[in-house]
Amino acid sequence: MNTRGQAEALSLILIVAILLVVIILTYVWGRGLFESQRTRSTVDYVTSKLFEIRGAILAVSHEGVNSSRVVQLDVPVGELIVLNGTFCSSNRMSENLIAFNITTTSKLIESEDWISIDPTESNSSCNAGYEGSSASVLMGKTEKIGTSYTNSYSLWFRNLTQSNGASNNFYVINITPGTTTKVSGGSHRVVVRNAGTTNVSYTIYTSIQVDIV
Protein backbone atom coordinates (compact mmCIF):
# COMPACT_ATOMS: atom_id res chain seq x y z
CA MET A 1 0.00 0.00 0.00
CA ASN A 2 1.41 3.38 -0.98
CA THR A 3 1.78 6.28 1.42
CA ARG A 4 -1.35 7.97 0.12
CA GLY A 5 -3.40 4.86 0.63
CA GLN A 6 -2.10 4.44 4.17
CA ALA A 7 -2.96 8.05 4.98
CA GLU A 8 -6.51 7.62 3.68
CA ALA A 9 -6.96 4.43 5.70
CA LEU A 10 -5.66 6.09 8.86
CA SER A 11 -7.94 9.08 8.26
CA LEU A 12 -10.93 6.78 7.88
CA ILE A 13 -10.05 4.93 11.09
CA LEU A 14 -9.65 8.24 12.92
CA ILE A 15 -13.00 9.53 11.67
CA VAL A 16 -14.75 6.30 12.70
CA ALA A 17 -13.11 6.46 16.15
CA ILE A 18 -14.19 10.07 16.61
CA LEU A 19 -17.75 9.22 15.56
CA LEU A 20 -17.85 6.32 18.03
CA VAL A 21 -16.66 8.58 20.86
CA VAL A 22 -19.27 11.20 19.96
CA ILE A 23 -22.03 8.56 19.83
CA ILE A 24 -20.99 7.10 23.21
CA LEU A 25 -20.77 10.52 24.88
CA THR A 26 -24.14 11.52 23.44
CA TYR A 27 -25.70 8.27 24.68
CA VAL A 28 -24.26 8.66 28.19
CA TRP A 29 -25.33 12.32 28.38
CA GLY A 30 -28.79 11.59 27.02
CA ARG A 31 -29.29 8.65 29.34
CA GLY A 32 -28.27 10.73 32.36
CA LEU A 33 -30.63 13.52 31.32
CA PHE A 34 -33.46 11.05 30.79
CA GLU A 35 -32.91 9.43 34.21
CA SER A 36 -32.78 12.85 35.88
CA GLN A 37 -36.04 13.93 34.23
CA ARG A 38 -37.71 10.62 35.07
CA THR A 39 -36.65 10.92 38.72
CA ARG A 40 -37.95 14.49 38.99
CA SER A 41 -41.24 13.54 37.32
CA THR A 42 -41.63 10.60 39.73
CA VAL A 43 -40.95 12.78 42.78
CA ASP A 44 -43.40 15.45 41.61
CA TYR A 45 -46.06 12.81 40.95
CA VAL A 46 -45.65 10.97 44.27
CA THR A 47 -45.54 14.17 46.36
CA SER A 48 -48.78 15.27 44.70
CA LYS A 49 -50.23 11.89 45.68
CA LEU A 50 -49.01 12.37 49.27
CA PHE A 51 -51.01 15.60 49.39
CA GLU A 52 -54.01 13.70 48.00
CA ILE A 53 -53.57 11.08 50.74
CA ARG A 54 -53.38 13.87 53.33
CA GLY A 55 -56.66 15.29 52.06
CA ALA A 56 -58.26 11.86 52.32
CA ILE A 57 -57.01 11.36 55.89
CA LEU A 58 -58.17 14.78 57.04
CA ALA A 59 -61.57 14.17 55.44
CA VAL A 60 -62.20 10.82 57.14
CA SER A 61 -60.88 12.17 60.47
CA HIS A 62 -63.80 14.62 60.47
CA GLU A 63 -66.45 12.31 59.02
CA GLY A 64 -66.47 9.80 61.85
CA VAL A 65 -65.75 6.16 62.51
CA ASN A 66 -65.55 3.76 59.53
CA SER A 67 -65.57 6.54 56.93
CA SER A 68 -62.98 5.80 54.25
CA ARG A 69 -61.26 7.02 51.11
CA VAL A 70 -59.17 5.34 48.40
CA VAL A 71 -56.25 6.95 46.55
CA GLN A 72 -54.81 5.29 43.45
CA LEU A 73 -51.01 5.42 43.31
CA ASP A 74 -48.22 4.22 40.99
CA VAL A 75 -44.74 3.71 42.46
CA PRO A 76 -42.45 3.22 39.42
CA VAL A 77 -39.26 3.56 41.50
CA GLY A 78 -38.49 4.02 45.17
CA GLU A 79 -40.65 2.80 48.04
CA LEU A 80 -43.72 3.95 49.95
CA ILE A 81 -43.84 3.19 53.67
CA VAL A 82 -46.33 3.67 56.52
CA LEU A 83 -45.12 4.01 60.12
CA ASN A 84 -47.41 4.23 63.12
CA GLY A 85 -46.97 6.69 65.95
CA THR A 86 -48.71 8.61 68.67
CA PHE A 87 -48.32 11.87 70.59
CA CYS A 88 -45.44 13.90 69.15
CA SER A 89 -42.63 15.18 71.36
CA SER A 90 -39.19 16.60 70.52
CA ASN A 91 -39.95 16.62 66.79
CA ARG A 92 -39.74 12.84 66.45
CA MET A 93 -39.78 12.35 62.70
CA SER A 94 -39.30 8.59 62.75
CA GLU A 95 -42.96 7.72 63.29
CA ASN A 96 -46.60 8.64 62.60
CA LEU A 97 -45.97 9.22 58.93
CA ILE A 98 -46.37 8.11 55.34
CA ALA A 99 -43.11 8.43 53.42
CA PHE A 100 -41.70 8.04 49.94
CA ASN A 101 -37.99 7.16 49.71
CA ILE A 102 -35.99 7.25 46.49
CA THR A 103 -32.28 6.53 46.00
CA THR A 104 -30.32 8.65 43.51
CA THR A 105 -26.74 9.50 42.61
CA SER A 106 -27.20 13.14 43.63
CA LYS A 107 -29.10 15.08 46.26
CA LEU A 108 -32.72 15.99 45.59
CA ILE A 109 -33.12 17.77 48.95
CA GLU A 110 -30.26 19.92 50.21
CA SER A 111 -30.78 19.36 53.94
CA GLU A 112 -29.54 16.26 55.79
CA ASP A 113 -31.95 17.08 58.63
CA TRP A 114 -35.72 17.11 58.44
CA ILE A 115 -37.06 20.39 57.03
CA SER A 116 -40.48 21.48 55.87
CA ILE A 117 -40.86 21.25 52.08
CA ASP A 118 -44.58 21.88 52.37
CA PRO A 119 -45.63 24.85 50.20
CA THR A 120 -48.55 25.62 52.54
CA GLU A 121 -47.03 24.94 55.97
CA SER A 122 -43.63 26.30 57.05
CA ASN A 123 -44.20 25.61 60.78
CA SER A 124 -42.75 22.17 61.44
CA SER A 125 -43.00 22.05 65.24
CA CYS A 126 -44.55 19.12 67.08
CA ASN A 127 -47.33 21.34 68.42
CA ALA A 128 -49.19 23.75 66.19
CA GLY A 129 -52.28 25.84 66.77
CA TYR A 130 -55.61 24.19 66.07
CA GLU A 131 -56.73 27.26 64.15
CA GLY A 132 -54.82 27.98 60.97
CA SER A 133 -52.43 25.00 61.05
CA SER A 134 -52.44 21.62 59.36
CA ALA A 135 -52.32 18.36 61.27
CA SER A 136 -49.64 17.17 58.85
CA VAL A 137 -46.57 18.64 57.18
CA LEU A 138 -44.61 17.40 54.19
CA MET A 139 -41.04 17.06 55.45
CA GLY A 140 -37.89 16.14 53.57
CA LYS A 141 -34.25 15.24 53.97
CA THR A 142 -31.40 13.53 52.11
CA GLU A 143 -29.08 10.95 53.66
CA LYS A 144 -25.83 9.88 52.01
CA ILE A 145 -25.29 6.12 52.01
CA GLY A 146 -22.05 5.09 50.35
CA THR A 147 -21.92 6.79 46.96
CA SER A 148 -25.71 7.23 46.74
CA TYR A 149 -28.31 9.44 48.37
CA THR A 150 -31.60 8.38 49.94
CA ASN A 151 -34.12 11.19 49.54
CA SER A 152 -37.10 11.04 51.92
CA TYR A 153 -40.42 12.80 51.42
CA SER A 154 -42.47 12.32 54.57
CA LEU A 155 -46.09 13.21 55.28
CA TRP A 156 -45.75 13.64 59.02
CA PHE A 157 -48.70 13.98 61.42
CA ARG A 158 -48.21 16.12 64.54
CA ASN A 159 -50.26 17.56 67.43
CA LEU A 160 -52.71 20.42 67.17
CA THR A 161 -53.36 22.39 70.36
CA GLN A 162 -56.41 24.38 71.41
CA SER A 163 -56.76 26.33 74.62
CA ASN A 164 -59.76 25.41 76.77
CA GLY A 165 -59.08 27.93 79.51
CA ALA A 166 -57.50 25.95 82.33
CA SER A 167 -55.41 23.77 80.03
CA ASN A 168 -54.94 22.80 76.40
CA ASN A 169 -56.70 20.20 74.33
CA PHE A 170 -54.43 18.20 72.02
CA TYR A 171 -55.72 16.70 68.79
CA VAL A 172 -53.68 13.85 67.30
CA ILE A 173 -54.22 11.85 64.12
CA ASN A 174 -52.70 8.49 64.94
CA ILE A 175 -51.53 6.69 61.77
CA THR A 176 -52.07 2.93 62.06
CA PRO A 177 -50.64 0.69 59.30
CA GLY A 178 -52.70 -2.10 57.82
CA THR A 179 -51.29 -5.48 56.82
CA THR A 180 -48.86 -3.95 54.30
CA THR A 181 -46.44 -1.29 55.56
CA LYS A 182 -44.09 -0.99 52.56
CA VAL A 183 -44.40 -1.27 48.78
CA SER A 184 -42.12 -0.62 45.84
CA GLY A 185 -42.96 -0.79 42.17
CA GLY A 186 -46.33 -1.19 40.49
CA SER A 187 -49.81 0.24 40.93
CA HIS A 188 -51.44 0.32 44.34
CA ARG A 189 -54.46 1.59 46.23
CA VAL A 190 -53.98 3.47 49.50
CA VAL A 191 -57.07 2.85 51.63
CA VAL A 192 -57.57 5.16 54.62
CA ARG A 193 -60.26 4.49 57.22
CA ASN A 194 -61.34 6.22 60.42
CA ALA A 195 -60.93 3.57 63.14
CA GLY A 196 -62.41 5.69 65.93
CA THR A 197 -61.62 8.47 68.38
CA THR A 198 -60.62 8.32 72.05
CA ASN A 199 -60.17 11.08 74.64
CA VAL A 200 -57.36 10.58 77.16
CA SER A 201 -56.63 13.42 79.61
CA TYR A 202 -57.32 16.31 77.23
CA THR A 203 -55.75 14.48 74.28
CA ILE A 204 -58.14 13.47 71.51
CA TYR A 205 -56.71 10.64 69.41
CA THR A 206 -58.25 9.84 66.04
CA SER A 207 -56.91 6.55 64.75
CA ILE A 208 -56.59 6.38 60.96
CA GLN A 209 -55.83 3.00 59.44
CA VAL A 210 -53.72 3.24 56.28
CA ASP A 211 -53.53 0.11 54.17
CA ILE A 212 -51.65 -0.28 50.89
CA VAL A 213 -53.14 -2.89 48.57
Backbone as a ProteinNet text record, in pm:
[ID]
protein_1_A
[PRIMARY]
MNTRGQAEALSLILIVAILLVVIILTYVWGRGLFESQRTRSTVDYVTSKLFEIRGAILAVSHEGVNSSRVVQLDVPVGELIVLNGTFCSSNRMSENLIAFNITTTSKLIESEDWISIDPTESNSSCNAGYEGSSASVLMGKTEKIGTSYTNSYSLWFRNLTQSNGASNNFYVINITPGTTTKVSGGSHRVVVRNAGTTNVSYTIYTSIQVDIV
[TERTIARY]
86.1	0	89.9	59.6	141	111	191.7	178.3	43.6	-4.7	-135.2	-247.1	-237.9	-340.5	-338.9	-220.8	-209.6	-269.1	-244	-296.3	-448.2	-505	-651.5	-712.3	-644.8	-696	-690.7	-579.8	-566.5	-669.5	-693.5	-793.7	-932.5	-962.8	-1093.1	-1108.2	-1001.5	-1005.1	-1024.3	-954.1	-964.7	-1105.1	-1163.5	-1300.4	-1399.9	-1384.7	-1475.1	-1460.3	-1335.2	-1311.2	-1374.6	-1359.4	-1419	-1570.9	-1629.5	-1775.2	-1823.2	-1747.3	-1785.1	-1780.8	-1676.7	-1665.8	-1782.3	-1814.9	-1927.1	-2058.1	-2079.4	-2202.7	-2212.1	-2099.7	-2099.1	-2124.9	-2057	-2077.1	-2220.3	-2275.5	-2414.4	-2510.8	-2485.1	-2570.2	-2564.4	-2442.1	-2425.8	-2492.7	-2471.2	-2532.5	-2684.1	-2734.5	-2878.8	-2943.8	-2874.9	-2929.3	-2935.2	-2827.7	-2826.9	-2936.9	-2956.4	-3062.6	-3199.6	-3218.2	-3346.2	-3375	-3272.7	-3290.6	-3322.1	-3254	-3278.2	-3420.8	-3467.5	-3603.8	-3706.4	-3677.9	-3771.2	-3780.5	-3666	-3665	-3745	-3722.4	-3794.9	-3944.4	-3981.9	-4124.5	-4187.5	-4113.4	-4163.4	-4183.8	-4085	-4095.5	-4213.9	-4228.4	-4340.4	-4473.6	-4482	-4606.5	-4638.7	-4538.9	-4565.1	-4594	-4524	-4554.1	-4694.9	-4739.2	-4877.7	-4975.5	-4939.4	-5023.2	-5021.3	-4907.5	-4901.4	-4998.1	-5005.6	-5101.5	-5245.7	-5268	-5401.2	-5435.4	-5336.1	-5356.9	-5385.1	-5312.7	-5338	-5482.2	-5527.9	-5665.5	-5765.3	-5737.5	-5826.5	-5826.8	-5710.2	-5700.9	-5771.7	-5750.9	-5816.8	-5968.5	-6012.4	-6156.6	-6219.1	-6159.9	-6220.4	-6206.3	-6103.9	-6088.2	-6203.6	-6267	-6380	-6514.7	-6517	-6644.7	-6693	-6603.1	-6647.3	-6600.5	-6626.6	-6575.5	-6624.6	-6533.6	-6555.4	-6568.9	-6561	-6557.1	-6423.3	-6420.3	-6297.9	-6282.3	-6161	-6126.5	-6022.9	-6015.5	-5917.4	-5842.5	-5709.6	-5624.7	-5544.8	-5557.4	-5480.5	-5338.8	-5240.3	-5101.4	-5011.8	-4925.6	-4822.2	-4688	-4608.7	-4474.5	-4374.7	-4334.8	-4245.3	-4105.9	-4054.9	-3925.8	-3938.5	-3843	-3849.2	-3945.3	-3974.8	-4064.7	-4155	-4275.5	-4372.1	-4387.7	-4375.5	-4384.2	-4483.9	-4541.1	-4633.1	-4579.3	-4561.4	-4511.6	-4609	-4644.4	-4740.6	-4672.3	-4750.9	-4697.4	-4808.6	-4772.5	-4870.7	-4836	-4854	-4832.4	-4689.3	-4675	-4544.3	-4474	-4345.3	-4262.8	-4121.6	-4057.4	-3918.8	-3900.9	-4002.7	-3995.3	-3950.8	-4006.1	-3973.6	-4028.8	-3936.7	-3977.7	-3970.8	-3948.2	-3930.4	-4059.8	-4171.5	-4296	-4416	-4533.8	-4660.1	-4653.4	-4619.2	-4597.4	-4622.8	-4634.4	-4636.9	-4526.2	-4430.5	-4311.3	-4282.9	-4220.6	-4170.4	-4019.5	-3945.1	-3799.2	-3750.7	-3655.5	-3599.5	-3448.5	-3373.8	-3228	-3177.4	-3086.2	-3032.2	-2881.6	-2818.4	-2674.3	-2641.3	-2742	-2720.3	-2833.3	-2810.2	-2909.9	-3030.8	-3150.4	-3272.4	-3319.2	-3279.1	-3311.6	-3179.6	-3156.7	-3026.4	-2998.2	-3100.4	-3078.4	-3061.5	-2969.1	-2954.3	-3037.3	-3102.1	-3195.4	-3336	-3434.8	-3572.4	-3605	-3659.5	-3705.7	-3842.9	-3919.1	-4048.3	-4026.3	-4084.8	-4085.6	-4231.2	-4314.9	-4457.8	-4484.8	-4541.3	-4563.4	-4668.8	-4747.9	-4855	-4831.1	-4724	-4703.1	-4554.2	-4506	-4363.4	-4334.6	-4436.9	-4419.9	-4411	-4295	-4274.7	-4257.4	-4311.9	-4300.2	-4397.6	-4368.6	-4455.3	-4595.6	-4603.7	-4732.7	-4762	-4877	-4919.1	-5060.6	-5095.9	-5228.2	-5339.2	-5447.6	-5561.3	-5619.7	-5622	-5673.3	-5559.6	-5577.2	-5482.1	-5361.6	-5356	-5243.2	-5294.2	-5207.5	-5243.8	-5195	-5271	-5231.9	-5114	-5078.4	-4964.1	-4879.7	-4751.8	-4657.2	-4573.6	-4550.1	-4460.6	-4317.2	-4241.8	-4104.3	-4009.8	-3884.4	-3789	-3647.6	-3568.4	-3424.9	-3355.1	-3221.7	-3139.9	-3030.9	-3012.5	-2908.5	-2813.1	-2682.9	-2583	-2550.9	-2561.7	-2529.2	-2433.5	-2305.7	-2205.2	-2187.4	-2203.3	-2191.5	-2327.8	-2435.1	-2570.7	-2637.6	-2754.2	-2831.3	-2973.7	-3020.5	-3159.9	-3237.3	-3330.4	-3411.9	-3548	-3585.9	-3709.6	-3809.2	-3929.9	-4041.9	-4147.6	-4167	-4246.6	-4367.9	-4485.8	-4609.3	-4625.7	-4585.6	-4574.6	-4695.7	-4753.5	-4869.9	-4828.1	-4865.2	-4821.5	-4942.9	-4918.3	-5025.7	-5080.3	-5210.3	-5271.2	-5321.4	-5297.3	-5335.8	-5441.9	-5532.8	-5640.5	-5664.1	-5658.2	-5676.4	-5822.1	-5840.6	-5976.2	-5990.8	-5903	-5907.9	-5807	-5839	-5750.1	-5630.7	-5647.8	-5540.7	-5552.5	-5486	-5494	-5550.2	-5630.7	-5669.9	-5570.8	-5532.4	-5443.5	-5521.7	-5506	-5572.2	-5463.7	-5471.8	-5367.7	-5431.1	-5386.2	-5421.7	-5316.9	-5360.4	-5270	-5271.5	-5162	-5152.8	-5129.5	-5216.7	-5207.4	-5195.3	-5081	-5064	-5157.9	-5193.4	-5270	-5175.6	-5211.6	-5129.4	-5001.5	-5003.9	-4886	-4831.7	-4704.8	-4643.8	-4544.8	-4507.9	-4408.6	-4433.8	-4428.9	-4440.4	-4339	-4299.4	-4211.6	-4245.9	-4264.1	-4296.5	-4443.6	-4496	-4632.6	-4739.6	-4863.7	-4980.6	-5044.7	-5088.1	-5143.6	-5262.4	-5338.5	-5445.5	-5411.7	-5416.8	-5398	-5536.3	-5573.6	-5706.7	-5692.3	-5760.7	-5756.7	-5895.5	-5897.9	-6025.7	-6017.8	-6123.2	-6133.6	-6167.5	-6073.1	-6092.8	-6145.2	-6180.4	-6240.7	-6158.1	-6223.3	-6161.8	-6171.3	-6063.5	-6062.3	-6011.7	-6058.4	-6017.5	-5945.3	-5816.6	-5736.1	-5670.6	-5723.3	-5663	-5633.8	-5738.7	-5731.6	-5662.8	-5632.1	-5574.8	-5673.2	-5714.8	-5813.5	-5739.4	-5738.3	-5671.5	-5774.1	-5745.5	-5824.8	-5736.3	-5771.6	-5691.1	-5732.3	-5634	-5658.6	-5578.9	-5651.2	-5583.3	-5548.3	-5421	-5372.3	-5322.1	-5389	-5353.2	-5316.5	-5208.6	-5165.1	-5194	-5275.6	-5313.9	-5286.1
-118	0	123.2	217.8	337.8	430.8	533.7	628.1	696.3	730.1	797.1	706.7	580.8	486	464.4	459	444.1	564.6	682.9	805.4	807.9	763.1	761.5	660.1	545.3	443.4	492	555.4	609.4	719	801.8	908.2	849.7	742.8	678.2	617.8	552	493.2	602	712.9	823.6	882.1	898.8	953.3	859.6	728.4	629.8	632.2	642.2	645.6	768.7	883.3	1007	996	939	922	830.3	723.4	632.2	702.4	782.9	857.7	954.4	1024.6	1120.3	1048.4	932.7	856.5	809.3	758.8	709.8	823	937.4	1052.2	1103.2	1106.3	1152.1	1057.4	926.2	827	841.4	852.8	866.1	993.7	1104.3	1232.1	1224.1	1168.6	1159.3	1067.3	957.2	864.6	930	1002.7	1072.5	1176.6	1250.8	1352.4	1288	1176.2	1105	1055	994.6	943	1056.6	1170.1	1285	1336.9	1345.6	1392.8	1293.2	1163.9	1062.4	1066.7	1083.6	1092.1	1211.8	1327.6	1449	1433.6	1374.6	1353.7	1260.1	1155	1059.8	1128.1	1207.2	1277.6	1374.2	1450.7	1545.4	1471.6	1359	1281.1	1225.2	1161.8	1097.3	1200.9	1314.2	1416.5	1471.4	1483.8	1527.5	1423.7	1295.4	1189.4	1189.9	1226.1	1237.5	1345.2	1455.8	1559.9	1510.3	1428	1369.9	1275.9	1197	1108.1	1190.7	1300.4	1387.1	1437.9	1482.2	1528.8	1421.2	1297.4	1185.8	1157.8	1161.8	1135.6	1243.9	1369	1477.6	1469.7	1428.1	1417	1309.6	1189.6	1082	1108.2	1185.5	1216.8	1302.1	1378.9	1462.5	1394.5	1293.1	1230.9	1125.3	1076.7	980.4	838.5	752.7	615.7	539.9	461.5	375.7	450.2	582.9	653.5	623.7	621.9	580.1	652.3	648.6	702.3	610.3	614.1	534.2	627.1	617.8	695.1	598	611.7	529.2	585.6	496.3	541.5	445.2	500	422.3	454.9	351.8	370.9	308.1	381.6	322.4	292.2	378.2	356.1	402.7	362.9	402.4	314.3	357.5	280.2	372.4	324.3	395.1	317.6	386.6	318.7	389.1	313.6	366.9	327.8	426.9	400.7	458.5	376.1	423.1	513.4	579.4	669.4	718.9	808.8	861.2	1006.5	1048.7	1186.8	1230.5	1343.1	1389.6	1467.6	1439.2	1517.7	1524.3	1638.9	1659.6	1636.5	1672.2	1662.3	1524.6	1419.3	1284.3	1262.9	1250.4	1235.5	1090.9	999.2	859.5	780	846.2	772.1	861.7	797.6	864.4	936.7	859.7	921.5	824.6	885	811.4	871.9	789.6	843.3	776.3	854.9	804.3	822.9	713.1	716.4	678.1	754.6	724.6	744.6	648.2	653.2	704.4	802.7	865	883.1	926.1	949.9	1092.3	1177.3	1314.4	1355.2	1461	1508.4	1567.3	1533.4	1599.2	1702.7	1684.1	1777.1	1817.4	1945.3	1992.3	1957	1954.9	1935.7	1788	1760.1	1625.9	1607.5	1714.3	1708.3	1736	1690.4	1711.3	1860.1	1901.7	2038.8	2034.8	2140.6	2148.1	2179.6	2096.9	2124.9	2139.9	2172.2	2187.7	2330.9	2348.9	2485.1	2562.7	2493.9	2562.1	2565.3	2503.8	2494.4	2499.4	2616.4	2630.2	2592.2	2596	2561	2408.6	2360.8	2216.5	2170	2244.5	2205	2092.1	2021.6	1911.9	1960.6	2078.5	2133.9	2258.9	2259.5	2375.1	2412.2	2536.7	2583.5	2514.8	2486.9	2419	2503.6	2634.6	2726.3	2768.5	2747.4	2797.5	2710	2590.6	2500.5	2366	2294.3	2162.2	2055.1	1947.6	1835.6	1759.4	1785.1	1716.8	1814.6	1781.7	1864.1	1772.5	1815.1	1740.1	1780.1	1682.9	1706.3	1632.2	1678.8	1614.3	1619.9	1523.9	1523.9	1427.1	1442.9	1353.1	1293.9	1163.4	1094.7	1025.3	1051.3	987.8	849.5	750.4	612	559.7	548.2	509.2	618.1	581.1	678.7	728.3	685	723.3	808.5	860.4	943.8	888.5	874.8	838	965.1	998.2	1118.9	1079.6	1140.5	1103.5	1217.8	1185.7	1280.3	1223.5	1290.2	1231.5	1317.4	1255.5	1320.6	1289.4	1383.5	1364	1425.1	1350.6	1397.9	1435.7	1557.8	1612.5	1655.8	1716	1755.7	1893.8	1909.7	2042.2	2076.1	2198.5	2238.8	2347.6	2338.9	2437.6	2467.6	2594.2	2632.5	2612.8	2554.9	2541.2	2615.6	2711.7	2792.8	2746.1	2643.4	2595.3	2519.3	2458.1	2377.4	2382.1	2290.8	2280.4	2144.3	2145.3	2019.6	1989.1	1863.2	1820.5	1728.7	1753.1	1669.6	1597.9	1465.5	1385.5	1286.2	1289.8	1185.2	1076.2	961.3	848.6	754.4	754.1	668.7	523.8	434.4	292.6	212.1	145.8	69.2	-50.3	-88.1	-210.1	-328.4	-428	-548.2	-523.8	-426.1	-394.5	-258.6	-254.6	-128.8	-70.7	-147.8	-98.9	-160.6	-77.3	-127.5	-56.7	-123.1	-62.2	-121.3	-35	-79.4	-112.3	-80.8	-119.4	-20	-57.6	24.5	-25.7	67.6	32.1	122.4	76.9	159	184.6	310.6	346.6	368.1	280.7	285.3	343.5	454.8	515.6	505.9	469.2	448.8	503.3	571.5	621.8	504.1	471.1	356.9	397.4	525	568.6	673.3	739.4	847.4	817.7	846.6	831.7	960.5	987.5	1107.9	1062.7	1097.3	1057.7	1182.6	1229.1	1342	1460.7	1512.5	1631.2	1605.9	1481	1448.1	1363.5	1415.9	1347.1	1276.7	1144.6	1064	1016.2	1041.7	984	886.3	758.6	654.8	637.8	652.9	637.6	518.8	417.3	300.1	327.3	303.8	324.4	191.3	140.8	11.2	30	-34.2	-27.9	-163.7	-163.6	-289	-283.4
0	0	0	-91.1	-98.3	18.2	29.9	141.7	140.7	21.3	11.7	60.1	20.2	63.5	213.6	272.1	416.6	489.6	436.8	498.4	494.5	380.5	367.9	465.1	477.3	569.9	713.4	750.5	886.2	912.4	811.4	825.6	848	773.4	787.8	926.9	974.6	1108.8	1214.6	1197	1291.8	1293.7	1175.7	1167.1	1234.7	1209	1270.4	1421.8	1469.5	1614.7	1677.9	1610.5	1661.4	1665.4	1561.5	1556.2	1668.6	1695.6	1803.4	1938.6	1959.7	2086	2100.9	1992	1996.2	2025.9	1961.5	1983.1	2127.9	2182.4	2320.8	2418.9	2398.4	2487.8	2480.5	2360.1	2343.6	2413.1	2402.8	2468.4	2620.3	2673.7	2819	2868.7	2797.8	2838.1	2830.2	2719.9	2701.8	2803.1	2834.9	2934.4	3071.4	3107.1	3235.7	3244	3135	3132.1	3143.2	3072.7	3079	3219.9	3285	3420.8	3517.7	3500.2	3587.7	3572.4	3448.3	3423.1	3475	3458.3	3507	3659.7	3725.8	3871.6	3919.4	3858.6	3899	3874.8	3762	3732.5	3834.8	3873.1	3972.6	4106.7	4149.9	4277.9	4276.8	4169.9	4160.6	4166.5	4096.4	4095	4233	4297.7	4426.6	4534.9	4534.9	4636.3	4617.6	4492.5	4470.4	4524.9	4514.5	4568.2	4721.7	4781.2	4927.3	4975.3	4903.1	4939.3	4922.1	4819.8	4800.2	4915.8	4959.5	5074.2	5199.8	5217.7	5332.8	5331.8	5216	5206	5242.9	5199.5	5231.8	5381.7	5444.9	5588.7	5669.2	5632	5704.1	5687.5	5568.7	5544.5	5633.1	5635.3	5714.3	5864.5	5903.9	6046.7	6098.4	6008.5	6046.9	6023.8	5940.2	5901.9	6000.3	6085.7	6184.7	6156.3	6254.2	6251	6127.8	6069.5	5952.9	5819.9	5821.1	5692.6	5626.1	5494	5425	5291.5	5241.9	5111.3	5047.7	4913.9	4840.4	4745.3	4746.2	4655.4	4569.3	4437.5	4344.8	4333.1	4329.2	4331.3	4254.6	4167.2	4099.3	4164.4	4189.8	4246	4148.8	4042.7	3942.2	3996.2	4082.6	4149.6	4294	4377.5	4517.1	4595.4	4719.1	4804.3	4885.2	4911.5	4995.3	5124.6	5238.5	5367.4	5458	5550.6	5652	5788.6	5876.6	6011.6	6113.4	6212	6311.6	6413.5	6493.1	6594.8	6684	6773.1	6866.6	6896.9	7020.3	7058.8	7025.8	6957.8	6915.1	7026	7044.3	7135.6	7080.3	7097	7052.2	6902.6	6825.9	6678.9	6629.7	6689.4	6644.7	6504.2	6409.6	6270.3	6223	6314.7	6275.2	6282.5	6315	6329.2	6298.5	6291.8	6260.3	6125.7	6023.9	5893.4	5778.7	5659.8	5533.9	5449.5	5406.7	5341.9	5208.8	5121.7	4993.7	4993.5	4974.4	4971	4832	4781.2	4649.1	4654.2	4600.8	4600.5	4466.3	4471.6	4351.5	4366.2	4257.6	4261	4303.9	4318.3	4362.5	4456.3	4532	4626.4	4554.7	4605.2	4559.2	4661.2	4786.4	4894.6	4959.3	4975	5021.2	5167	5250	5393.5	5429.8	5524.9	5578.9	5705.5	5751.1	5863.4	5811.1	5886.7	5843.5	5835.9	5721.4	5703.1	5635.9	5654	5586.6	5438.6	5352.1	5208.4	5162.6	5260.8	5237.1	5190.1	5070.5	5019.9	5098	5179.9	5253.6	5403.8	5452.1	5597.4	5629.1	5672	5705.4	5850.4	5936.7	6077.5	6089.9	6134.5	6144.4	6288.9	6383.4	6524	6555.7	6665.7	6707.9	6740.5	6802.6	6842.4	6761	6697.7	6619	6659.8	6638.9	6676.9	6599.4	6669.2	6607	6494.1	6516.6	6415.2	6322.8	6194.7	6096.8	6070	6128.6	6104.5	6055.2	5986.4	5936.4	6032.6	6041.6	6127.2	6069.9	5944.6	5885.3	5804.1	5792.4	5718.5	5629.7	5505.5	5418.7	5452.5	5503.4	5544.9	5450.2	5444.7	5356.9	5409.1	5367.3	5396.9	5302.1	5291.1	5211.2	5299.1	5289.2	5366.1	5270.2	5286.9	5201.1	5254.2	5165.5	5200.7	5095.1	5132.2	5034.8	4930.8	4804.8	4696.2	4647.5	4714.2	4674.1	4781.1	4746.2	4837.3	4848	4971.4	4993.9	5026.6	4939.5	4954.2	5010.1	5122.5	5191.6	5188.3	5143.6	5142.1	5235.9	5350.1	5457.4	5492.3	5484.3	5527.6	5676.2	5757.2	5902	5972.7	6067.7	6142.1	6283.2	6324.6	6454.2	6536.4	6652.6	6742.8	6705.5	6722.2	6717	6857.1	6900.5	7036.3	7031.6	7129.9	7140.8	7288.4	7322.6	7462.4	7504.2	7624.2	7677.1	7809.3	7828.8	7951.2	8053.2	8127.4	8233.4	8176.8	8060.4	8003.2	7851.4	7784.7	7639.6	7600	7495.7	7433.1	7321.3	7309.1	7201.8	7108.6	6978.8	6878.6	6797.5	6793.9	6729.8	6632.7	6507.9	6412.2	6424	6468.9	6494	6372.2	6294.9	6177.2	6220.4	6173.3	6206.4	6077.5	6054.3	5930.4	5924.7	5803.2	5782.3	5772	5692.4	5681.8	5602.4	5511.3	5430.5	5471.7	5509	5555.9	5456.4	5352.6	5256.2	5119.9	5014.9	4877.7	4790.2	4683.2	4584.1	4448.5	4351.3	4216.9	4198.3	4083	4048.9	4089.9	4060.9	4092.7	4221.4	4303.7	4433.6	4467	4565.6	4623.3	4769.7	4809	4949.6	5009.6	5100.7	5162.9	5303.5	5328.4	5461.9	5524.5	5652.9	5721.8	5864.3	5905	6041.8	6133.8	6224.7	6314	6450.7	6467	6592.7	6665.6	6760.9	6838.2	6987.2	7059.6	7205.1	7268.8	7390.9	7464.3	7591.5	7600.6	7715.8	7775	7888	7960.5	7869	7809.4	7723.3	7588.7	7557.4	7427.7	7349.1	7234	7150.6	7037.5	7043	6941.1	6838.4	6711.9	6603.6	6529.1	6537.2	6474.6	6329	6240.1	6096.2	6045	6000.4	5944.4	5799.5	5765.7	5628.4	5576.2	5474.3	5417.4	5270.8	5228.7	5089	5024	4921.2	4857.4	4708.3
[MASK]
+++++++++++++++++++++++++++++++++++++++++++++++++++++++++++++++++++++++++++++++++++++++++++++++++++++++++++++++++++++++++++++++++++++++++++++++++++++++++++++++++++++++++++++++++++++++++++++++++++++++++++++++++++++

